Amino acid sequence: MSQFKYSEQQLEKAFQARVDAEQKIEPKDWMPEAYRKNLIRQMSQHAHSEVIGMQPEGNWISRAPTLRRKMVLLAKVQDEGGHALYLYSATETLGVTRDELIEALHDGRAKYASIFNYPSLSWADIGAIGWLVDGAAIVNQITLQRTSYGPYARAMVRICKEESFHQRQGYESLMVLANGSPEQKAMAQDALNRWWWPALMMFGPHDGESAHSAQSMKWKIKRKSNDELRQAFIDQTMPQIEFLGLTVPDPEMKWNEQRGSYDHGEIDWDEFQRVINGDGPCNRDRIEHHKKAHAEGAWVRDALRAYESKKRQRLAA
Amino acid sequence: MSSEQQLKLFEVFVRSKRGLDHKHVGSLHAEDAEQALEYARDCYTRRSEGVSIWVVNSSDIVASQEEDAESFYDPMDDKPYRHATHYQLPDAVNNM
Ligand SMILES: [Fe+2]
Ligand SMILES: [Fe+2]
């Protein structure tokens, strides 16, 4: 009814005032079309990342070195599937269907975190993923608990509660390797070497070059800039690397007394662009695998629907 | 009142503040959902306890039963590794 009373500009002004006052936007509220679109893009990208992220880790479930590690990894990968569900459902409150979201993933219109286009080559990679990839995700997700869209913020609160175990189990398993035989320590170092830079890329381009950043900050969808989040991650992770007795693969990494922060070398942005645009080591595999799993699950969805309609018929009879 | 005239039962959920979940506050009888909303406003938010109300037909709620708690929750009891506290890290790195 409000659209008869207020002009678009008035609605937009009231919307921004609400956001500025740190009030959440809820599904039935009026919102600018661009805000809705921007949220669908970011939230579905986040959901897809949870789902695709199950692949590099799932790769090692059957080869985990002990039963305990296997149970832990299974539980973690199961959590990630759950995270995707929270996020897809929250995205659907914006008036888009699950099928549309999956379709956009399959035809390449929707992205997911580019780090999952790297292969998990050794068992040490599983520790590195939990520690660094989940660690980087947590830094981002903690700030997103204060994002302006209510369902997204609440999904983040739930997810953050579950994430801490992911990072800790990863670090714990790397501690075992780092304190093990020279070969095991070398495995841990090799994993750090390969995952470090992609982990830094997870935060996205520099603030000046980020396509969606300024508007997202104004709408408080994003609460901290890419560079701020990346710096926070580096500062918290450096002591953890030292504690393991490993070396960060960045010769320019140096503590800056004045800033109270680490200075670091430049990220290879060409690599970032390549991987984002489909040319990483595993991009095609990841999507092919998802399409295959989705198609192979079709009979389950069909069976559920058939059972549903049978039950309905029986009730009606 | 005969059973045909019984009004339907609705469950009422109130969001106390933007950003928080709707929380179950009670139930009431109403002839339809729209009326239920108005009654809920009168019954449950007389002191502006909320910014948004949901009403749901009680008969639409499917609930698990206490007696089923074992089969629902027991399998979780032997999975302590799902908790962050299961992983003991040295003090130097224990802030993750
Ligand atoms: Fe997750
Ligand atoms: Fe995780």
Tab-separated table of C-alpha atoms and ligand atoms in Angstrom:
chain	number	residue	atom	x	y	z
A	1	MET	CA	0.000	0.000	0.000
A	2	SER	CA	2.898	2.300	0.706
A	3	GLN	CA	3.806	2.679	-2.939
A	4	PHE	CA	0.708	4.789	-3.458
A	5	LYS	CA	1.641	7.109	-0.662
A	6	TYR	CA	5.353	7.597	-1.207
A	7	SER	CA	7.508	8.277	-4.198
A	8	GLU	CA	10.473	6.074	-5.026
A	9	GLN	CA	12.868	8.775	-3.792
A	10	GLN	CA	11.114	9.073	-0.456
A	11	LEU	CA	11.184	5.309	-0.015
A	12	GLU	CA	14.852	5.221	-0.901
A	13	LYS	CA	15.610	7.966	1.576
A	14	ALA	CA	13.755	6.181	4.354
A	15	PHE	CA	15.556	2.968	3.446
A	16	GLN	CA	18.993	4.602	3.647
A	17	ALA	CA	18.061	6.311	6.919
A	18	ARG	CA	17.156	2.931	8.360
A	19	VAL	CA	20.457	1.452	7.206
A	20	ASP	CA	22.394	4.425	8.595
A	21	ALA	CA	20.657	3.964	11.934
A	22	GLU	CA	22.050	0.394	12.042
A	23	GLN	CA	18.598	-1.132	11.750
A	24	LYS	CA	18.255	-4.372	9.822
A	25	ILE	CA	16.324	-4.651	6.591
A	26	GLU	CA	13.853	-7.541	6.702
A	27	PRO	CA	12.386	-9.540	3.782
A	28	LYS	CA	9.032	-7.749	3.560
A	29	ASP	CA	10.523	-4.248	3.709
A	30	TRP	CA	10.718	-2.030	0.676
A	31	MET	CA	14.257	-2.044	-0.701
A	32	PRO	CA	15.918	-0.577	-3.778
A	33	GLU	CA	16.045	-3.050	-6.645
A	34	ALA	CA	19.820	-2.650	-6.855
A	35	TYR	CA	20.198	-3.528	-3.156
A	36	ARG	CA	18.187	-6.695	-3.717
A	37	LYS	CA	20.247	-7.630	-6.782
A	38	ASN	CA	23.521	-6.898	-5.031
A	39	LEU	CA	22.498	-9.062	-2.070
A	40	ILE	CA	21.399	-11.946	-4.289
A	41	ARG	CA	24.768	-11.785	-6.029
A	42	GLN	CA	26.816	-11.732	-2.837
A	43	MET	CA	24.736	-14.196	-0.813
A	44	SER	CA	24.421	-16.764	-3.594
A	45	GLN	CA	28.146	-16.458	-4.292
A	46	HIS	CA	28.686	-17.149	-0.615
A	47	ALA	CA	26.328	-20.159	-0.712
A	48	HIS	CA	27.984	-21.566	-3.831
A	49	SER	CA	31.379	-21.220	-2.132
A	50	GLU	CA	30.220	-23.367	0.787
A	51	VAL	CA	29.019	-26.061	-1.610
A	52	ILE	CA	31.952	-26.043	-4.036
A	53	GLY	CA	34.322	-25.867	-1.066
A	54	MET	CA	33.192	-29.348	-0.089
A	55	GLN	CA	35.020	-30.776	-3.123
A	56	PRO	CA	38.713	-30.203	-2.297
A	57	GLU	CA	38.111	-31.505	1.239
A	58	GLY	CA	35.789	-34.325	0.218
A	59	ASN	CA	38.705	-35.485	-1.924
A	60	TRP	CA	40.511	-36.662	1.234
A	61	ILE	CA	37.697	-38.173	3.325
A	62	SER	CA	38.385	-41.693	2.143
A	63	ARG	CA	42.150	-41.231	2.603
A	64	ALA	CA	42.300	-39.521	6.002
A	65	PRO	CA	45.255	-40.929	7.958
A	66	THR	CA	43.280	-42.003	11.047
A	67	LEU	CA	39.678	-42.786	11.913
A	68	ARG	CA	39.563	-39.710	14.145
A	69	ARG	CA	40.723	-37.415	11.339
A	70	LYS	CA	38.187	-39.016	9.044
A	71	MET	CA	35.289	-38.394	11.440
A	72	VAL	CA	36.425	-34.810	11.976
A	73	LEU	CA	36.706	-34.149	8.253
A	74	LEU	CA	33.309	-35.710	7.585
A	75	ALA	CA	31.756	-33.518	10.281
A	76	LYS	CA	33.384	-30.420	8.839
A	77	VAL	CA	32.308	-31.105	5.269
A	78	GLN	CA	28.799	-31.833	6.547
A	79	ASP	CA	28.811	-28.429	8.266
A	80	GLU	CA	29.762	-26.720	4.997
A	81	GLY	CA	26.771	-28.328	3.280
A	82	GLY	CA	24.644	-26.956	6.107
A	83	HIS	CA	26.132	-23.487	5.676
A	84	ALA	CA	25.168	-23.561	2.029
A	85	LEU	CA	21.621	-24.448	3.019
A	86	TYR	CA	21.336	-21.547	5.504
A	87	LEU	CA	22.643	-19.173	2.860
A	88	TYR	CA	20.538	-20.441	-0.051
A	89	SER	CA	17.430	-20.221	2.136
A	90	ALA	CA	18.298	-16.707	3.247
A	91	THR	CA	18.854	-15.732	-0.406
A	92	GLU	CA	15.465	-17.151	-1.336
A	93	THR	CA	13.805	-14.625	0.999
A	94	LEU	CA	14.740	-12.064	-1.677
A	95	GLY	CA	12.383	-13.656	-4.180
A	96	VAL	CA	14.715	-15.874	-6.180
A	97	THR	CA	14.383	-19.655	-6.438
A	98	ARG	CA	16.949	-22.319	-5.610
A	99	ASP	CA	16.734	-23.581	-9.200
A	100	GLU	CA	17.607	-20.155	-10.584
A	101	LEU	CA	20.601	-19.920	-8.276
A	102	ILE	CA	21.920	-23.359	-9.251
A	103	GLU	CA	21.396	-22.569	-12.907
A	104	ALA	CA	23.448	-19.383	-12.586
A	105	LEU	CA	26.246	-21.401	-10.963
A	106	HIS	CA	26.172	-23.984	-13.731
A	107	ASP	CA	26.227	-21.544	-16.625
A	108	GLY	CA	28.966	-19.444	-15.053
A	109	ARG	CA	26.956	-16.272	-14.327
A	110	ALA	CA	27.416	-16.793	-10.592
A	111	LYS	CA	30.867	-17.009	-9.051
A	112	TYR	CA	32.209	-18.725	-5.960
A	113	ALA	CA	35.368	-18.187	-3.939
A	114	SER	CA	38.201	-18.688	-6.396
A	115	ILE	CA	40.330	-20.535	-3.823
A	116	PHE	CA	38.288	-23.679	-4.363
A	117	ASN	CA	39.661	-23.879	-7.886
A	118	TYR	CA	42.987	-25.044	-6.469
A	119	PRO	CA	43.597	-28.773	-5.974
A	120	SER	CA	44.118	-30.479	-2.598
A	121	LEU	CA	47.257	-32.461	-3.428
A	122	SER	CA	48.355	-33.850	-0.077
A	123	TRP	CA	46.891	-34.579	3.347
A	124	ALA	CA	48.618	-31.463	4.674
A	125	ASP	CA	46.382	-29.418	2.369
A	126	ILE	CA	43.386	-30.422	4.480
A	127	GLY	CA	45.004	-28.911	7.557
A	128	ALA	CA	45.966	-25.808	5.575
A	129	ILE	CA	42.445	-25.388	4.236
A	130	GLY	CA	40.873	-25.530	7.699
A	131	TRP	CA	43.431	-23.188	9.162
A	132	LEU	CA	43.854	-20.657	6.333
A	133	VAL	CA	40.761	-20.869	4.132
A	134	ASP	CA	38.270	-21.189	6.978
A	135	GLY	CA	40.399	-18.730	8.936
A	136	ALA	CA	40.103	-16.139	6.169
A	137	ALA	CA	36.397	-16.874	5.785
A	138	ILE	CA	35.875	-16.323	9.517
A	139	VAL	CA	37.526	-12.886	9.420
A	140	ASN	CA	35.068	-11.892	6.710
A	141	GLN	CA	32.047	-13.617	8.233
A	142	ILE	CA	32.493	-12.086	11.674
A	143	THR	CA	31.969	-8.637	10.167
A	144	LEU	CA	29.033	-9.935	8.113
A	145	GLN	CA	27.175	-10.766	11.327
A	146	ARG	CA	26.470	-7.027	11.235
A	147	THR	CA	25.422	-6.881	7.594
A	148	SER	CA	22.272	-4.834	6.976
A	149	TYR	CA	20.043	-7.627	5.668
A	150	GLY	CA	18.469	-9.475	8.618
A	151	PRO	CA	18.305	-13.038	7.241
A	152	TYR	CA	21.926	-12.802	6.021
A	153	ALA	CA	23.129	-11.462	9.366
A	154	ARG	CA	21.339	-14.213	11.279
A	155	ALA	CA	22.714	-16.920	8.985
A	156	MET	CA	26.184	-15.509	9.646
A	157	VAL	CA	25.737	-15.691	13.412
A	158	ARG	CA	24.853	-19.355	13.117
A	159	ILE	CA	27.712	-20.071	10.714
A	160	CYS	CA	30.334	-18.253	12.803
A	161	LYS	CA	29.429	-20.393	15.805
A	162	GLU	CA	30.197	-23.497	13.762
A	163	GLU	CA	33.329	-22.232	12.036
A	164	SER	CA	35.666	-22.105	14.989
A	165	PHE	CA	35.978	-25.894	15.080
A	166	HIS	CA	36.860	-25.902	11.381
A	167	GLN	CA	39.861	-23.681	11.855
A	168	ARG	CA	41.037	-25.339	15.043
A	169	GLN	CA	40.936	-28.854	13.671
A	170	GLY	CA	42.975	-27.682	10.678
A	171	TYR	CA	45.609	-26.029	12.811
A	172	GLU	CA	45.747	-28.981	15.185
A	173	SER	CA	46.380	-31.385	12.337
A	174	LEU	CA	49.111	-29.144	10.901
A	175	MET	CA	50.729	-28.980	14.346
A	176	VAL	CA	51.105	-32.747	14.236
A	177	LEU	CA	52.803	-32.553	10.835
A	178	ALA	CA	54.976	-29.559	11.740
A	179	ASN	CA	56.253	-31.420	14.814
A	180	GLY	CA	56.644	-34.731	13.001
A	181	SER	CA	59.333	-36.158	10.742
A	182	PRO	CA	61.269	-33.881	8.353
A	183	GLU	CA	59.091	-35.230	5.523
A	184	GLN	CA	55.907	-34.366	7.400
A	185	LYS	CA	57.182	-30.885	8.192
A	186	ALA	CA	58.058	-30.417	4.520
A	187	MET	CA	54.497	-31.432	3.607
A	188	ALA	CA	53.126	-28.774	5.952
A	189	GLN	CA	55.451	-26.137	4.490
A	190	ASP	CA	54.505	-27.126	0.947
A	191	ALA	CA	50.804	-26.803	1.787
A	192	LEU	CA	51.374	-23.360	3.304
A	193	ASN	CA	53.337	-22.325	0.209
A	194	ARG	CA	50.486	-23.263	-2.112
A	195	TRP	CA	47.530	-22.000	-0.040
A	196	TRP	CA	48.929	-18.758	1.356
A	197	TRP	CA	48.488	-16.513	-1.678
A	198	PRO	CA	45.111	-17.878	-2.760
A	199	ALA	CA	43.961	-17.336	0.846
A	200	LEU	CA	44.940	-13.655	0.618
A	201	MET	CA	43.082	-13.414	-2.695
A	202	MET	CA	39.896	-14.547	-0.961
A	203	PHE	CA	39.398	-10.989	0.258
A	204	GLY	CA	39.099	-9.733	-3.303
A	205	PRO	CA	40.785	-6.892	-5.206
A	206	HIS	CA	42.258	-3.804	-3.565
A	207	ASP	CA	39.622	-1.370	-2.335
A	208	GLY	CA	40.177	1.027	-5.231
A	209	GLU	CA	39.573	-1.700	-7.791
A	210	SER	CA	36.658	-3.524	-6.245
A	211	ALA	CA	33.605	-3.237	-8.489
A	212	HIS	CA	30.904	-3.473	-5.830
A	213	SER	CA	32.646	-2.223	-2.721
A	214	ALA	CA	31.648	1.433	-2.381
A	215	GLN	CA	27.929	0.868	-2.842
A	216	SER	CA	27.983	-2.240	-0.638
A	217	MET	CA	29.609	-0.247	2.151
A	218	LYS	CA	27.050	2.535	1.832
A	219	TRP	CA	24.272	-0.033	2.131
A	220	LYS	CA	26.194	-1.722	4.944
A	221	ILE	CA	26.033	-5.043	3.134
A	222	LYS	CA	29.802	-5.052	3.550
A	223	ARG	CA	31.076	-3.706	6.852
A	224	LYS	CA	34.828	-3.618	6.249
A	225	SER	CA	36.829	-3.129	3.089
A	226	ASN	CA	38.718	-5.941	1.326
A	227	ASP	CA	42.108	-4.516	2.310
A	228	GLU	CA	41.161	-4.016	5.959
A	229	LEU	CA	39.957	-7.608	6.232
A	230	ARG	CA	43.046	-8.955	4.459
A	231	GLN	CA	45.321	-7.026	6.817
A	232	ALA	CA	43.451	-8.341	9.864
A	233	PHE	CA	43.868	-11.884	8.567
A	234	ILE	CA	47.601	-11.457	7.956
A	235	ASP	CA	48.187	-9.914	11.366
A	236	GLN	CA	46.418	-12.708	13.174
A	237	THR	CA	47.951	-15.504	11.081
A	238	MET	CA	51.639	-14.544	11.131
A	239	PRO	CA	52.170	-15.556	14.796
A	240	GLN	CA	50.390	-18.844	14.046
A	241	ILE	CA	52.821	-19.541	11.199
A	242	GLU	CA	55.781	-18.777	13.440
A	243	PHE	CA	54.436	-21.013	16.159
A	244	LEU	CA	54.380	-23.920	13.705
A	245	GLY	CA	57.997	-23.174	12.803
A	246	LEU	CA	57.035	-22.658	9.178
A	247	THR	CA	57.971	-19.822	6.812
A	248	VAL	CA	55.487	-17.552	5.102
A	249	PRO	CA	56.111	-17.704	1.332
A	250	ASP	CA	56.452	-13.922	1.046
A	251	PRO	CA	59.997	-12.496	1.289
A	252	GLU	CA	58.583	-8.991	1.712
A	253	MET	CA	56.558	-9.842	4.803
A	254	LYS	CA	57.798	-7.596	7.602
A	255	TRP	CA	56.450	-6.282	10.871
A	256	ASN	CA	55.841	-2.557	10.651
A	257	GLU	CA	56.339	-1.125	14.112
A	258	GLN	CA	54.771	2.189	13.211
A	259	ARG	CA	51.546	0.771	11.837
A	260	GLY	CA	51.438	-2.061	14.329
A	261	SER	CA	50.778	-4.327	11.354
A	262	TYR	CA	52.598	-6.489	8.841
A	263	ASP	CA	53.681	-5.115	5.466
A	264	HIS	CA	53.423	-7.734	2.767
A	265	GLY	CA	54.336	-8.344	-0.863
A	266	GLU	CA	51.962	-7.712	-3.748
A	267	ILE	CA	49.458	-10.356	-4.738
A	268	ASP	CA	49.652	-11.777	-8.258
A	269	TRP	CA	46.495	-10.138	-9.557
A	270	ASP	CA	46.877	-11.678	-13.008
A	271	GLU	CA	46.563	-15.084	-11.420
A	272	PHE	CA	43.545	-13.860	-9.456
A	273	GLN	CA	41.834	-12.664	-12.648
A	274	ARG	CA	42.686	-15.853	-14.493
A	275	VAL	CA	41.233	-18.089	-11.789
A	276	ILE	CA	38.131	-15.934	-11.245
A	277	ASN	CA	37.452	-15.956	-14.971
A	278	GLY	CA	37.512	-19.714	-15.250
A	279	ASP	CA	41.130	-20.567	-15.926
A	280	GLY	CA	42.345	-21.907	-12.595
A	281	PRO	CA	43.651	-25.441	-12.150
A	282	CYS	CA	40.247	-26.967	-11.277
A	283	ASN	CA	37.470	-24.615	-12.464
A	284	ARG	CA	36.022	-26.970	-15.073
A	285	ASP	CA	36.253	-29.989	-12.752
A	286	ARG	CA	34.449	-28.208	-9.949
A	287	ILE	CA	31.448	-27.222	-12.061
A	288	GLU	CA	31.370	-30.535	-13.949
A	289	HIS	CA	31.335	-32.370	-10.636
A	290	HIS	CA	28.533	-30.184	-9.297
A	291	LYS	CA	26.457	-30.687	-12.453
A	292	LYS	CA	27.000	-34.422	-12.266
A	293	ALA	CA	26.059	-34.640	-8.573
A	294	HIS	CA	23.015	-32.467	-9.208
A	295	ALA	CA	21.864	-34.614	-12.150
A	296	GLU	CA	22.515	-37.837	-10.261
A	297	GLY	CA	20.390	-36.567	-7.389
A	298	ALA	CA	17.414	-35.872	-9.659
A	299	TRP	CA	15.826	-39.259	-8.978
A	300	VAL	CA	15.812	-38.522	-5.238
A	301	ARG	CA	13.969	-35.243	-5.778
A	302	ASP	CA	11.559	-36.997	-8.162
A	303	ALA	CA	10.946	-39.768	-5.637
A	304	LEU	CA	10.202	-37.216	-2.913
A	305	ARG	CA	7.667	-35.480	-5.124
A	306	ALA	CA	6.061	-38.796	-6.147
A	307	TYR	CA	5.779	-39.840	-2.502
A	308	GLU	CA	4.273	-36.471	-1.629
A	309	SER	CA	1.570	-36.686	-4.271
A	310	LYS	CA	0.752	-40.314	-3.417
A	311	LYS	CA	0.301	-39.367	0.212
A	312	ARG	CA	-1.947	-36.495	-0.812
A	313	GLN	CA	-4.060	-38.764	-3.023
A	314	ARG	CA	-4.428	-41.272	-0.199
A	315	LEU	CA	-5.554	-38.526	2.153
A	316	ALA	CA	-8.088	-37.255	-0.378
A	317	ALA	CA	-9.507	-40.752	-1.026
B	1	MET	CA	-20.148	-23.202	21.853
B	2	SER	CA	-20.432	-26.249	19.584
B	3	SER	CA	-17.315	-27.636	17.986
B	4	GLU	CA	-18.325	-26.363	14.525
B	5	GLN	CA	-18.271	-22.858	15.844
B	6	GLN	CA	-14.903	-23.158	17.533
B	7	LEU	CA	-12.550	-20.594	16.177
B	8	LYS	CA	-9.233	-21.729	14.793
B	9	LEU	CA	-6.132	-21.656	16.954
B	10	PHE	CA	-3.168	-19.563	15.841
B	11	GLU	CA	0.386	-19.467	17.172
B	12	VAL	CA	1.855	-16.001	17.524
B	13	PHE	CA	5.480	-15.043	16.905
B	14	VAL	CA	6.823	-11.569	17.611
B	15	ARG	CA	10.028	-9.929	16.433
B	16	SER	CA	10.991	-7.665	19.296
B	17	LYS	CA	13.581	-5.730	17.318
B	18	ARG	CA	14.760	-5.549	13.746
B	19	GLY	CA	17.498	-8.055	13.135
B	20	LEU	CA	16.290	-10.526	15.768
B	21	ASP	CA	14.384	-13.746	15.101
B	22	HIS	CA	10.649	-13.918	15.590
B	23	LYS	CA	9.995	-15.602	18.910
B	24	HIS	CA	6.978	-17.628	19.947
B	25	VAL	CA	4.951	-15.683	22.497
B	26	GLY	CA	1.687	-17.624	22.742
B	27	SER	CA	-1.475	-18.436	20.864
B	28	LEU	CA	-5.025	-17.216	20.370
B	29	HIS	CA	-8.314	-17.998	18.650
B	30	ALA	CA	-9.362	-16.101	15.549
B	31	GLU	CA	-11.674	-16.562	12.592
B	32	ASP	CA	-8.923	-16.074	10.051
B	33	ALA	CA	-5.275	-15.092	9.725
B	34	GLU	CA	-5.972	-11.413	9.249
B	35	GLN	CA	-8.037	-11.252	12.411
B	36	ALA	CA	-5.411	-13.290	14.219
B	37	LEU	CA	-2.879	-10.586	13.360
B	38	GLU	CA	-5.078	-7.890	14.839
B	39	TYR	CA	-5.846	-9.881	17.967
B	40	ALA	CA	-2.153	-10.655	18.354
B	41	ARG	CA	-1.407	-6.967	18.199
B	42	ASP	CA	-3.976	-6.303	20.918
B	43	CYS	CA	-2.958	-9.272	23.053
B	44	TYR	CA	0.758	-9.505	22.782
B	45	THR	CA	2.140	-6.102	21.825
B	46	ARG	CA	0.213	-3.689	23.999
B	47	ARG	CA	3.492	-2.243	25.273
B	48	SER	CA	5.140	-2.123	21.855
B	49	GLU	CA	6.910	-5.413	22.463
B	50	GLY	CA	7.436	-5.908	18.778
B	51	VAL	CA	8.091	-4.538	15.323
B	52	SER	CA	6.650	-7.494	13.420
B	53	ILE	CA	4.164	-10.283	14.111
B	54	TRP	CA	3.753	-13.660	12.449
B	55	VAL	CA	0.646	-15.761	12.952
B	56	VAL	CA	0.593	-19.400	11.937
B	57	ASN	CA	-2.258	-21.891	11.987
B	58	SER	CA	-1.480	-24.131	14.972
B	59	SER	CA	-2.546	-27.128	12.931
B	60	ASP	CA	0.181	-26.303	10.407
B	61	ILE	CA	2.915	-26.749	12.948
B	62	VAL	CA	4.652	-30.093	12.842
B	63	ALA	CA	6.594	-30.719	16.029
B	64	SER	CA	9.004	-33.375	17.198
B	65	GLN	CA	7.964	-35.223	20.334
B	66	GLU	CA	9.837	-35.370	23.636
B	67	GLU	CA	9.589	-39.171	23.508
B	68	ASP	CA	11.491	-39.096	20.234
B	69	ALA	CA	14.297	-37.068	21.736
B	70	GLU	CA	16.550	-40.116	21.990
B	71	SER	CA	16.455	-41.012	18.332
B	72	PHE	CA	16.623	-37.334	17.392
B	73	TYR	CA	19.531	-36.227	19.518
B	74	ASP	CA	21.414	-39.209	20.943
B	75	PRO	CA	23.592	-39.681	17.861
B	76	MET	CA	25.084	-36.240	18.532
B	77	ASP	CA	26.290	-37.143	22.027
B	78	ASP	CA	29.301	-39.142	20.888
B	79	LYS	CA	30.561	-36.469	18.485
B	80	PRO	CA	32.493	-34.105	20.742
B	81	TYR	CA	34.782	-33.295	17.803
B	82	ARG	CA	32.023	-31.080	16.408
B	83	HIS	CA	32.831	-28.575	19.154
B	84	ALA	CA	35.640	-26.040	19.010
B	85	THR	CA	36.664	-26.854	22.597
B	86	HIS	CA	37.565	-30.395	21.555
B	87	TYR	CA	40.758	-29.073	19.965
B	88	GLN	CA	43.318	-28.106	22.553
B	89	LEU	CA	45.750	-25.570	21.234
B	90	PRO	CA	48.672	-24.023	23.094
B	91	ASP	CA	47.993	-20.639	24.677
B	92	ALA	CA	50.109	-18.827	22.100
B	93	VAL	CA	47.638	-19.641	19.317
B	94	ASN	CA	44.510	-20.346	21.302
B	95	ASN	CA	42.670	-17.211	20.163
B	96	MET	CA	41.213	-18.833	17.024
C	1	FE	FE	31.371	-22.686	6.027
C	2	FE	FE	34.081	-23.814	7.448
